């Protein structure tokens, strides 16, 4: 596809339908931008999808925006590993046509999409140290599920128990008071739905559970994800050359370049302005600040004046799921020797093990994808200890593989100082306690980021939050 540099006028001209509401909402801003010599200034903290989209929306309305980013790259939890065979995504993997904001934005920025490759259909199960195929699961000795569960392969158990009586009808229902009693430990809810102890044990190994553990996740939050999953879209998509291309293009379309290596340490809201202080001694002043840092990171940042108690609690306590990926290559196609499918779902410490394929379907590299408490255990090991441990585990699951593999990268989102986890999730009671207040503006400080969105999943949720926060700022300008 031919590309040309996108200017600001192009960007405004092609805003998505949902963004058009901004144009109506902020007539006052338009007047101000046209007449005032000093445009309203905004600091945006974080150059992930939410921060970059907030900046684009506010710049398009004539505001002066400065984005501060701690890393030496933009994109945050969207990060393509260009140097690993197969160019896998360490963060946001794929999306669908239901991500209307993201698809419209990619189109405006002339970032081409392509179908996502998705996971293999066939898999090897490795449960209770026994390797077997899904067709043999129901009668296998390793299958210690209750009689009514025996036909369900482990990756399907969570969906089975969430879907059967999910009362949530739409994407916002989870915030309504009538469902507050479901804000209980997910483990208790699954038990009440008939899940056996063995089912609960196996669900903990499922990457789609996206929790630390079933005890520390809210059932209402899991039901929310299930409701979203029922409306997931038909065309899994990916960005050509890697999802990182989208935030890179967003940053390039900004009038002021993103200020990199700016680790925010303190935010002060004053009477007529806001001040932000960074680890390198620099400080910035503006009329307003938009904070998109995950709460897992924000809890280390000083905010003055002190936030209301409920909001402080939310920042301190919101759960984040650690995810650790051990990426490796192999010299020989071991799966051609043993005849089992390459992909593995296991109840071992390595959890799920996926091949990363290229567009021709050829396996390029591998990933052990470990979430929750399992990830924390791996994160506590030394590099050498981890390598030995991974080899010994793989040797048991797929004998011979350990001789041909080489670890090429370990990505720990839990240890990443600017993420401290892969995705936020509510613990039992947290939706009731602080969901409504956690993203409220405080003086000149506003909040965005995936954790603050209501109705959209993953990458789209970051964009949803940007639209909301941009409207908040614009509606303050008289
Ligand atoms: C492993 C994984 C798999 C995922 N899979 C999918 C998927 O398949 N589909 C999907 O839709 N979504 C997926 N997601 C979720 C999606 O990537 C995120 O929801 C989204 O990218 C979050 O964007 P954000 O802007 O809210 O946060 P972030 O991207 O985290 O942006 C916050 C920014 O703030 C910066 N920052 C942090 N601390 C500081 C500081 N002190 N000072 C200055 N800057 C700071 C960070 O570096 C970062 O750039 C996945 C995420 C992960 C990690």
PDB file of N, CA and C and ligand atoms in Angstrom, residues 44-52 68-79 89-96 99 102 210 237 243 259 261-266 276-278 291-294 297-298 300-301 320-321 323-325 327 369 411 413 416-419 421-424 448-452 457-463 465, ligand 1:
ATOM      1  N   UNK A  44       0.740  14.213  29.115  1.00  0.00           N
ATOM      2  CA  UNK A  44       0.203  12.853  29.085  1.00  0.00           C
ATOM      3  C   UNK A  44       1.314  11.931  29.561  1.00  0.00           C
ATOM      4  N   UNK A  45       1.058  11.171  30.602  1.00  0.00           N
ATOM      5  CA  UNK A  45       2.091  10.296  31.166  1.00  0.00           C
ATOM      6  C   UNK A  45       1.908   8.879  30.635  1.00  0.00           C
ATOM      7  N   UNK A  46       2.876   8.411  29.849  1.00  0.00           N
ATOM      8  CA  UNK A  46       2.817   7.070  29.272  1.00  0.00           C
ATOM      9  C   UNK A  46       2.505   7.128  27.789  1.00  0.00           C
ATOM     10  N   UNK A  47       3.351   6.451  26.986  1.00  0.00           N
ATOM     11  CA  UNK A  47       3.143   6.412  25.531  1.00  0.00           C
ATOM     12  C   UNK A  47       2.718   5.027  25.084  1.00  0.00           C
ATOM     13  N   UNK A  48       1.794   4.420  25.842  1.00  0.00           N
ATOM     14  CA  UNK A  48       1.107   3.219  25.364  1.00  0.00           C
ATOM     15  C   UNK A  48      -0.044   3.673  24.472  1.00  0.00           C
ATOM     16  N   UNK A  49      -0.913   2.743  24.090  1.00  0.00           N
ATOM     17  CA  UNK A  49      -2.020   3.104  23.191  1.00  0.00           C
ATOM     18  C   UNK A  49      -2.900   4.184  23.802  1.00  0.00           C
ATOM     19  N   UNK A  50      -3.168   4.093  25.120  1.00  0.00           N
ATOM     20  CA  UNK A  50      -4.088   5.066  25.718  1.00  0.00           C
ATOM     21  C   UNK A  50      -3.472   6.457  25.731  1.00  0.00           C
ATOM     22  N   UNK A  51      -2.192   6.565  26.084  1.00  0.00           N
ATOM     23  CA  UNK A  51      -1.545   7.867  26.145  1.00  0.00           C
ATOM     24  C   UNK A  51      -1.421   8.494  24.765  1.00  0.00           C
ATOM     25  N   UNK A  52      -1.009   7.686  23.793  1.00  0.00           N
ATOM     26  CA  UNK A  52      -0.810   8.235  22.441  1.00  0.00           C
ATOM     27  C   UNK A  52      -2.137   8.674  21.827  1.00  0.00           C
ATOM     28  N   UNK A  68       5.121  12.064  28.097  1.00  0.00           N
ATOM     29  CA  UNK A  68       6.338  11.619  28.790  1.00  0.00           C
ATOM     30  C   UNK A  68       6.318  10.098  28.910  1.00  0.00           C
ATOM     31  N   UNK A  69       7.386   9.447  28.497  1.00  0.00           N
ATOM     32  CA  UNK A  69       7.433   7.977  28.497  1.00  0.00           C
ATOM     33  C   UNK A  69       8.715   7.504  29.171  1.00  0.00           C
ATOM     34  N   UNK A  70       8.585   6.518  30.064  1.00  0.00           N
ATOM     35  CA  UNK A  70       9.747   6.029  30.826  1.00  0.00           C
ATOM     36  C   UNK A  70      10.722   5.219  29.963  1.00  0.00           C
ATOM     37  N   UNK A  71      10.188   4.487  28.993  1.00  0.00           N
ATOM     38  CA  UNK A  71      11.054   3.579  28.212  1.00  0.00           C
ATOM     39  C   UNK A  71      11.738   4.342  27.077  1.00  0.00           C
ATOM     40  N   UNK A  72      12.572   3.570  26.342  1.00  0.00           N
ATOM     41  CA  UNK A  72      13.163   4.162  25.138  1.00  0.00           C
ATOM     42  C   UNK A  72      12.390   3.734  23.885  1.00  0.00           C
ATOM     43  N   UNK A  73      11.162   3.255  24.084  1.00  0.00           N
ATOM     44  CA  UNK A  73      10.287   2.923  22.953  1.00  0.00           C
ATOM     45  C   UNK A  73       8.862   3.309  23.324  1.00  0.00           C
ATOM     46  N   UNK A  74       7.997   3.504  22.310  1.00  0.00           N
ATOM     47  CA  UNK A  74       6.580   3.727  22.584  1.00  0.00           C
ATOM     48  C   UNK A  74       5.849   2.392  22.479  1.00  0.00           C
ATOM     49  N   UNK A  75       4.587   2.342  22.915  1.00  0.00           N
ATOM     50  CA  UNK A  75       3.780   1.123  22.742  1.00  0.00           C
ATOM     51  C   UNK A  75       3.443   0.430  24.048  1.00  0.00           C
ATOM     52  N   UNK A  76       4.274   0.594  25.090  1.00  0.00           N
ATOM     53  CA  UNK A  76       3.982  -0.028  26.384  1.00  0.00           C
ATOM     54  C   UNK A  76       3.743  -1.522  26.256  1.00  0.00           C
ATOM     55  N   UNK A  77       2.528  -1.949  26.567  1.00  0.00           N
ATOM     56  CA  UNK A  77       2.212  -3.383  26.540  1.00  0.00           C
ATOM     57  C   UNK A  77       1.870  -3.891  25.141  1.00  0.00           C
ATOM     58  N   UNK A  78       2.139  -3.091  24.134  1.00  0.00           N
ATOM     59  CA  UNK A  78       2.153  -3.584  22.738  1.00  0.00           C
ATOM     60  C   UNK A  78       3.615  -3.573  22.330  1.00  0.00           C
ATOM     61  N   UNK A  79       4.175  -4.752  22.088  1.00  0.00           N
ATOM     62  CA  UNK A  79       5.625  -4.817  21.833  1.00  0.00           C
ATOM     63  C   UNK A  79       5.956  -6.018  20.955  1.00  0.00           C
ATOM     64  N   UNK A  89       4.637 -11.398  19.162  1.00  0.00           N
ATOM     65  CA  UNK A  89       4.197 -10.277  19.992  1.00  0.00           C
ATOM     66  C   UNK A  89       4.421 -10.652  21.455  1.00  0.00           C
ATOM     67  N   UNK A  90       5.157  -9.815  22.189  1.00  0.00           N
ATOM     68  CA  UNK A  90       5.311 -10.068  23.627  1.00  0.00           C
ATOM     69  C   UNK A  90       4.073  -9.611  24.377  1.00  0.00           C
ATOM     70  N   UNK A  91       3.422  -8.564  23.877  1.00  0.00           N
ATOM     71  CA  UNK A  91       2.227  -8.024  24.530  1.00  0.00           C
ATOM     72  C   UNK A  91       1.004  -8.284  23.682  1.00  0.00           C
ATOM     73  N   UNK A  92       0.172  -7.237  23.489  1.00  0.00           N
ATOM     74  CA  UNK A  92      -1.084  -7.377  22.731  1.00  0.00           C
ATOM     75  C   UNK A  92      -0.890  -8.220  21.473  1.00  0.00           C
ATOM     76  N   UNK A  93      -1.634  -9.326  21.371  1.00  0.00           N
ATOM     77  CA  UNK A  93      -1.415 -10.303  20.318  1.00  0.00           C
ATOM     78  C   UNK A  93      -2.251 -10.030  19.068  1.00  0.00           C
ATOM     79  N   UNK A  94      -3.569  -9.906  19.294  1.00  0.00           N
ATOM     80  CA  UNK A  94      -4.455  -9.786  18.132  1.00  0.00           C
ATOM     81  C   UNK A  94      -5.724  -9.046  18.523  1.00  0.00           C
ATOM     82  N   UNK A  95      -6.524  -8.696  17.521  1.00  0.00           N
ATOM     83  CA  UNK A  95      -7.779  -7.981  17.750  1.00  0.00           C
ATOM     84  C   UNK A  95      -8.742  -8.428  16.653  1.00  0.00           C
ATOM     85  N   UNK A  96      -9.902  -7.783  16.582  1.00  0.00           N
ATOM     86  CA  UNK A  96     -10.864  -8.208  15.555  1.00  0.00           C
ATOM     87  C   UNK A  96     -11.569  -6.984  14.998  1.00  0.00           C
ATOM     88  N   UNK A  99     -13.020  -4.247  17.248  1.00  0.00           N
ATOM     89  CA  UNK A  99     -12.212  -3.153  17.814  1.00  0.00           C
ATOM     90  C   UNK A  99     -12.356  -1.959  16.873  1.00  0.00           C
ATOM     91  N   UNK A 102      -9.719   0.930  17.084  1.00  0.00           N
ATOM     92  CA  UNK A 102      -8.377   0.544  16.639  1.00  0.00           C
ATOM     93  C   UNK A 102      -8.331   0.393  15.122  1.00  0.00           C
ATOM     94  N   UNK A 210      -6.394 -15.679  33.081  1.00  0.00           N
ATOM     95  CA  UNK A 210      -5.833 -14.329  33.232  1.00  0.00           C
ATOM     96  C   UNK A 210      -5.886 -13.794  34.665  1.00  0.00           C
ATOM     97  N   UNK A 237      -7.281 -10.258  13.746  1.00  0.00           N
ATOM     98  CA  UNK A 237      -6.376  -9.449  12.918  1.00  0.00           C
ATOM     99  C   UNK A 237      -5.102  -9.105  13.670  1.00  0.00           C
ATOM    100  N   UNK A 243       2.446  -5.539  15.677  1.00  0.00           N
ATOM    101  CA  UNK A 243       1.509  -4.596  16.302  1.00  0.00           C
ATOM    102  C   UNK A 243       2.186  -3.309  16.778  1.00  0.00           C
ATOM    103  N   UNK A 259       8.593  12.480  24.629  1.00  0.00           N
ATOM    104  CA  UNK A 259       9.839  12.632  25.405  1.00  0.00           C
ATOM    105  C   UNK A 259      10.144  11.291  26.051  1.00  0.00           C
ATOM    106  N   UNK A 261      12.516   8.167  27.934  1.00  0.00           N
ATOM    107  CA  UNK A 261      13.365   8.004  29.131  1.00  0.00           C
ATOM    108  C   UNK A 261      12.995   8.988  30.241  1.00  0.00           C
ATOM    109  N   UNK A 262      11.724   9.330  30.320  1.00  0.00           N
ATOM    110  CA  UNK A 262      11.241  10.226  31.381  1.00  0.00           C
ATOM    111  C   UNK A 262      10.439   9.390  32.375  1.00  0.00           C
ATOM    112  N   UNK A 263      11.101   8.986  33.444  1.00  0.00           N
ATOM    113  CA  UNK A 263      10.437   8.153  34.451  1.00  0.00           C
ATOM    114  C   UNK A 263       9.757   9.070  35.455  1.00  0.00           C
ATOM    115  N   UNK A 264       8.436   9.116  35.394  1.00  0.00           N
ATOM    116  CA  UNK A 264       7.690  10.021  36.277  1.00  0.00           C
ATOM    117  C   UNK A 264       7.765   9.509  37.712  1.00  0.00           C
ATOM    118  N   UNK A 265       8.121  10.408  38.630  1.00  0.00           N
ATOM    119  CA  UNK A 265       8.215  10.020  40.049  1.00  0.00           C
ATOM    120  C   UNK A 265       7.233  10.771  40.936  1.00  0.00           C
ATOM    121  N   UNK A 266       6.828  11.967  40.508  1.00  0.00           N
ATOM    122  CA  UNK A 266       5.900  12.743  41.355  1.00  0.00           C
ATOM    123  C   UNK A 266       4.995  13.613  40.497  1.00  0.00           C
ATOM    124  N   UNK A 276       4.952  17.880  37.014  1.00  0.00           N
ATOM    125  CA  UNK A 276       5.363  16.471  36.999  1.00  0.00           C
ATOM    126  C   UNK A 276       6.877  16.423  37.118  1.00  0.00           C
ATOM    127  N   UNK A 277       7.368  15.586  38.026  1.00  0.00           N
ATOM    128  CA  UNK A 277       8.813  15.477  38.255  1.00  0.00           C
ATOM    129  C   UNK A 277       9.305  14.091  37.837  1.00  0.00           C
ATOM    130  N   UNK A 278      10.432  14.078  37.127  1.00  0.00           N
ATOM    131  CA  UNK A 278      10.959  12.812  36.597  1.00  0.00           C
ATOM    132  C   UNK A 278      12.267  12.430  37.280  1.00  0.00           C
ATOM    133  N   UNK A 291      -2.882  10.719  33.394  1.00  0.00           N
ATOM    134  CA  UNK A 291      -2.005   9.645  33.871  1.00  0.00           C
ATOM    135  C   UNK A 291      -2.500   8.321  33.278  1.00  0.00           C
ATOM    136  N   UNK A 292      -1.671   7.684  32.438  1.00  0.00           N
ATOM    137  CA  UNK A 292      -2.097   6.393  31.859  1.00  0.00           C
ATOM    138  C   UNK A 292      -1.280   5.237  32.421  1.00  0.00           C
ATOM    139  N   UNK A 293      -0.437   5.516  33.423  1.00  0.00           N
ATOM    140  CA  UNK A 293       0.391   4.442  33.987  1.00  0.00           C
ATOM    141  C   UNK A 293      -0.496   3.371  34.606  1.00  0.00           C
ATOM    142  N   UNK A 294      -0.136   2.105  34.419  1.00  0.00           N
ATOM    143  CA  UNK A 294      -0.896   1.066  35.132  1.00  0.00           C
ATOM    144  C   UNK A 294      -0.855   1.356  36.637  1.00  0.00           C
ATOM    145  N   UNK A 297       2.137   0.410  38.677  1.00  0.00           N
ATOM    146  CA  UNK A 297       3.313   1.276  38.630  1.00  0.00           C
ATOM    147  C   UNK A 297       3.017   2.593  39.346  1.00  0.00           C
ATOM    148  N   UNK A 298       1.793   3.076  39.165  1.00  0.00           N
ATOM    149  CA  UNK A 298       1.411   4.371  39.749  1.00  0.00           C
ATOM    150  C   UNK A 298       1.513   4.350  41.271  1.00  0.00           C
ATOM    151  N   UNK A 300       3.828   3.556  42.989  1.00  0.00           N
ATOM    152  CA  UNK A 300       5.168   4.020  43.409  1.00  0.00           C
ATOM    153  C   UNK A 300       5.360   5.514  43.143  1.00  0.00           C
ATOM    154  N   UNK A 301       4.370   6.169  42.558  1.00  0.00           N
ATOM    155  CA  UNK A 301       4.519   7.587  42.190  1.00  0.00           C
ATOM    156  C   UNK A 301       3.825   8.437  43.262  1.00  0.00           C
ATOM    157  N   UNK A 320      -2.828  -7.192  39.304  1.00  0.00           N
ATOM    158  CA  UNK A 320      -2.246  -7.331  37.959  1.00  0.00           C
ATOM    159  C   UNK A 320      -1.733  -8.754  37.798  1.00  0.00           C
ATOM    160  N   UNK A 321      -1.992  -9.350  36.644  1.00  0.00           N
ATOM    161  CA  UNK A 321      -1.583 -10.739  36.405  1.00  0.00           C
ATOM    162  C   UNK A 321      -0.158 -10.785  35.874  1.00  0.00           C
ATOM    163  N   UNK A 323       2.738 -12.307  33.814  1.00  0.00           N
ATOM    164  CA  UNK A 323       2.884 -13.264  32.698  1.00  0.00           C
ATOM    165  C   UNK A 323       4.366 -13.321  32.363  1.00  0.00           C
ATOM    166  N   UNK A 324       4.900 -14.543  32.303  1.00  0.00           N
ATOM    167  CA  UNK A 324       6.297 -14.707  31.903  1.00  0.00           C
ATOM    168  C   UNK A 324       6.352 -15.611  30.679  1.00  0.00           C
ATOM    169  N   UNK A 325       7.069 -15.146  29.669  1.00  0.00           N
ATOM    170  CA  UNK A 325       7.196 -15.915  28.424  1.00  0.00           C
ATOM    171  C   UNK A 325       8.649 -16.348  28.270  1.00  0.00           C
ATOM    172  N   UNK A 327      10.986 -17.742  25.617  1.00  0.00           N
ATOM    173  CA  UNK A 327      10.998 -17.926  24.166  1.00  0.00           C
ATOM    174  C   UNK A 327      12.241 -18.714  23.783  1.00  0.00           C
ATOM    175  N   UNK A 369       4.220 -20.042  27.906  1.00  0.00           N
ATOM    176  CA  UNK A 369       3.436 -18.873  28.342  1.00  0.00           C
ATOM    177  C   UNK A 369       2.904 -19.186  29.741  1.00  0.00           C
ATOM    178  N   UNK A 411      10.673 -12.901  28.654  1.00  0.00           N
ATOM    179  CA  UNK A 411       9.934 -11.640  28.847  1.00  0.00           C
ATOM    180  C   UNK A 411       9.100 -11.812  30.104  1.00  0.00           C
ATOM    181  N   UNK A 413       6.497  -9.792  32.249  1.00  0.00           N
ATOM    182  CA  UNK A 413       5.702  -8.575  32.427  1.00  0.00           C
ATOM    183  C   UNK A 413       5.560  -8.246  33.910  1.00  0.00           C
ATOM    184  N   UNK A 416       8.729  -6.372  34.817  1.00  0.00           N
ATOM    185  CA  UNK A 416       8.935  -5.148  34.032  1.00  0.00           C
ATOM    186  C   UNK A 416       8.593  -3.936  34.907  1.00  0.00           C
ATOM    187  N   UNK A 417       9.567  -3.044  35.151  1.00  0.00           N
ATOM    188  CA  UNK A 417       9.304  -1.950  36.107  1.00  0.00           C
ATOM    189  C   UNK A 417       8.236  -0.974  35.627  1.00  0.00           C
ATOM    190  N   UNK A 418       7.931  -0.966  34.324  1.00  0.00           N
ATOM    191  CA  UNK A 418       6.949  -0.011  33.805  1.00  0.00           C
ATOM    192  C   UNK A 418       5.617  -0.684  33.458  1.00  0.00           C
ATOM    193  N   UNK A 419       5.458  -1.917  33.878  1.00  0.00           N
ATOM    194  CA  UNK A 419       4.173  -2.613  33.687  1.00  0.00           C
ATOM    195  C   UNK A 419       3.762  -3.310  34.987  1.00  0.00           C
ATOM    196  N   UNK A 421       3.088  -6.304  35.502  1.00  0.00           N
ATOM    197  CA  UNK A 421       1.973  -7.220  35.251  1.00  0.00           C
ATOM    198  C   UNK A 421       1.494  -7.044  33.824  1.00  0.00           C
ATOM    199  N   UNK A 422       0.785  -8.048  33.334  1.00  0.00           N
ATOM    200  CA  UNK A 422       0.334  -8.003  31.933  1.00  0.00           C
ATOM    201  C   UNK A 422      -1.003  -7.297  31.800  1.00  0.00           C
ATOM    202  N   UNK A 423      -1.954  -7.642  32.681  1.00  0.00           N
ATOM    203  CA  UNK A 423      -3.271  -7.021  32.602  1.00  0.00           C
ATOM    204  C   UNK A 423      -3.846  -6.866  34.005  1.00  0.00           C
ATOM    205  N   UNK A 424      -4.644  -5.802  34.170  1.00  0.00           N
ATOM    206  CA  UNK A 424      -5.274  -5.585  35.476  1.00  0.00           C
ATOM    207  C   UNK A 424      -6.447  -6.547  35.618  1.00  0.00           C
ATOM    208  N   UNK A 448      -6.408   7.577  32.691  1.00  0.00           N
ATOM    209  CA  UNK A 448      -6.842   6.723  31.574  1.00  0.00           C
ATOM    210  C   UNK A 448      -5.997   5.451  31.610  1.00  0.00           C
ATOM    211  N   UNK A 449      -6.187   4.582  30.604  1.00  0.00           N
ATOM    212  CA  UNK A 449      -5.459   3.308  30.585  1.00  0.00           C
ATOM    213  C   UNK A 449      -6.458   2.163  30.592  1.00  0.00           C
ATOM    214  N   UNK A 450      -6.011   1.003  30.123  1.00  0.00           N
ATOM    215  CA  UNK A 450      -6.927  -0.146  29.969  1.00  0.00           C
ATOM    216  C   UNK A 450      -7.716  -0.445  31.240  1.00  0.00           C
ATOM    217  N   UNK A 451      -7.092  -0.231  32.399  1.00  0.00           N
ATOM    218  CA  UNK A 451      -7.725  -0.575  33.672  1.00  0.00           C
ATOM    219  C   UNK A 451      -8.934   0.294  33.974  1.00  0.00           C
ATOM    220  N   UNK A 452      -9.067   1.427  33.276  1.00  0.00           N
ATOM    221  CA  UNK A 452     -10.164   2.352  33.577  1.00  0.00           C
ATOM    222  C   UNK A 452     -11.334   2.215  32.603  1.00  0.00           C
ATOM    223  N   UNK A 457     -12.438  -4.711  25.378  1.00  0.00           N
ATOM    224  CA  UNK A 457     -11.323  -5.544  25.844  1.00  0.00           C
ATOM    225  C   UNK A 457      -9.958  -4.994  25.403  1.00  0.00           C
ATOM    226  N   UNK A 458      -8.912  -5.421  26.097  1.00  0.00           N
ATOM    227  CA  UNK A 458      -7.504  -5.267  25.696  1.00  0.00           C
ATOM    228  C   UNK A 458      -7.123  -3.940  25.066  1.00  0.00           C
ATOM    229  N   UNK A 459      -6.556  -4.015  23.873  1.00  0.00           N
ATOM    230  CA  UNK A 459      -6.033  -2.810  23.217  1.00  0.00           C
ATOM    231  C   UNK A 459      -7.142  -1.789  22.967  1.00  0.00           C
ATOM    232  N   UNK A 460      -8.348  -2.296  22.634  1.00  0.00           N
ATOM    233  CA  UNK A 460      -9.470  -1.375  22.392  1.00  0.00           C
ATOM    234  C   UNK A 460      -9.846  -0.644  23.680  1.00  0.00           C
ATOM    235  N   UNK A 461      -9.650  -1.300  24.820  1.00  0.00           N
ATOM    236  CA  UNK A 461     -10.011  -0.655  26.089  1.00  0.00           C
ATOM    237  C   UNK A 461      -9.100   0.549  26.351  1.00  0.00           C
ATOM    238  N   UNK A 462      -7.837   0.443  25.932  1.00  0.00           N
ATOM    239  CA  UNK A 462      -6.924   1.584  26.098  1.00  0.00           C
ATOM    240  C   UNK A 462      -7.453   2.771  25.284  1.00  0.00           C
ATOM    241  N   UNK A 463      -7.942   2.495  24.068  1.00  0.00           N
ATOM    242  CA  UNK A 463      -8.456   3.575  23.210  1.00  0.00           C
ATOM    243  C   UNK A 463      -9.778   4.117  23.766  1.00  0.00           C
ATOM    244  N   UNK A 465     -10.583   4.325  26.851  1.00  0.00           N
ATOM    245  CA  UNK A 465     -10.275   5.193  27.997  1.00  0.00           C
ATOM    246  C   UNK A 465      -9.738   6.540  27.523  1.00  0.00           C
TER     247      UNK A 465
HETATM  248  C1  LIG B   1       1.115 -10.600  27.374  1.00  0.00           C
HETATM  249  C2  LIG B   1      -0.013  -9.728  26.916  1.00  0.00           C
HETATM  250  C3  LIG B   1      -0.934 -10.208  25.989  1.00  0.00           C
HETATM  251  C4  LIG B   1      -1.982  -9.390  25.564  1.00  0.00           C
HETATM  252  N1  LIG B   1      -2.827  -9.845  24.586  1.00  0.00           N
HETATM  253  C5  LIG B   1      -3.784  -9.014  24.092  1.00  0.00           C
HETATM  254  C6  LIG B   1      -4.549  -9.396  22.959  1.00  0.00           C
HETATM  255  O1  LIG B   1      -4.348 -10.449  22.356  1.00  0.00           O
HETATM  256  N2  LIG B   1      -5.506  -8.533  22.529  1.00  0.00           N
HETATM  257  C7  LIG B   1      -5.731  -7.329  23.127  1.00  0.00           C
HETATM  258  O2  LIG B   1      -6.622  -6.586  22.685  1.00  0.00           O
HETATM  259  N3  LIG B   1      -4.990  -6.933  24.183  1.00  0.00           N
HETATM  260  C8  LIG B   1      -4.016  -7.732  24.662  1.00  0.00           C
HETATM  261  N4  LIG B   1      -3.225  -7.321  25.695  1.00  0.00           N
HETATM  262  C9  LIG B   1      -3.575  -6.076  26.416  1.00  0.00           C
HETATM  263  C10 LIG B   1      -3.138  -4.780  25.713  1.00  0.00           C
HETATM  264  O3  LIG B   1      -1.846  -4.911  25.191  1.00  0.00           O
HETATM  265  C11 LIG B   1      -3.190  -3.651  26.750  1.00  0.00           C
HETATM  266  O4  LIG B   1      -4.493  -3.611  27.326  1.00  0.00           O
HETATM  267  C12 LIG B   1      -2.907  -2.270  26.195  1.00  0.00           C
HETATM  268  O5  LIG B   1      -1.796  -2.260  25.355  1.00  0.00           O
HETATM  269  C13 LIG B   1      -2.702  -1.316  27.379  1.00  0.00           C
HETATM  270  O6  LIG B   1      -2.452  -0.016  26.926  1.00  0.00           O
HETATM  271  P1  LIG B   1      -2.314   1.152  27.985  1.00  0.00           P
HETATM  272  O7  LIG B   1      -1.963   2.369  27.233  1.00  0.00           O
HETATM  273  O8  LIG B   1      -3.502   1.185  28.865  1.00  0.00           O
HETATM  274  O9  LIG B   1      -1.115   0.712  28.952  1.00  0.00           O
HETATM  275  P2  LIG B   1       0.446   0.568  28.623  1.00  0.00           P
HETATM  276  O10 LIG B   1       0.640   0.030  27.265  1.00  0.00           O
HETATM  277  O11 LIG B   1       1.033  -0.185  29.743  1.00  0.00           O
HETATM  278  O12 LIG B   1       0.975   2.080  28.630  1.00  0.00           O
HETATM  279  C14 LIG B   1       1.456   2.722  29.787  1.00  0.00           C
HETATM  280  C15 LIG B   1       2.760   3.424  29.430  1.00  0.00           C
HETATM  281  O13 LIG B   1       3.243   4.083  30.589  1.00  0.00           O
HETATM  282  C16 LIG B   1       4.651   3.936  30.626  1.00  0.00           C
HETATM  283  N5  LIG B   1       5.112   4.135  32.001  1.00  0.00           N
HETATM  284  C17 LIG B   1       5.021   3.269  33.047  1.00  0.00           C
HETATM  285  N6  LIG B   1       5.541   3.807  34.143  1.00  0.00           N
HETATM  286  C18 LIG B   1       5.962   5.041  33.811  1.00  0.00           C
HETATM  287  C19 LIG B   1       6.575   6.110  34.538  1.00  0.00           C
HETATM  288  N7  LIG B   1       6.869   6.012  35.839  1.00  0.00           N
HETATM  289  N8  LIG B   1       6.860   7.247  33.863  1.00  0.00           N
HETATM  290  C20 LIG B   1       6.571   7.403  32.545  1.00  0.00           C
HETATM  291  N9  LIG B   1       5.998   6.425  31.815  1.00  0.00           N
HETATM  292  C21 LIG B   1       5.693   5.265  32.442  1.00  0.00           C
HETATM  293  C22 LIG B   1       4.877   2.527  30.125  1.00  0.00           C
HETATM  294  O14 LIG B   1       6.197   2.321  29.700  1.00  0.00           O
HETATM  295  C23 LIG B   1       3.850   2.459  28.993  1.00  0.00           C
HETATM  296  O15 LIG B   1       4.406   2.865  27.762  1.00  0.00           O
HETATM  297  C24 LIG B   1      -2.139  -8.088  26.110  1.00  0.00           C
HETATM  298  C25 LIG B   1      -1.198  -7.597  27.031  1.00  0.00           C
HETATM  299  C26 LIG B   1      -0.139  -8.403  27.423  1.00  0.00           C
HETATM  300  C27 LIG B   1       0.882  -7.844  28.359  1.00  0.00           C
END
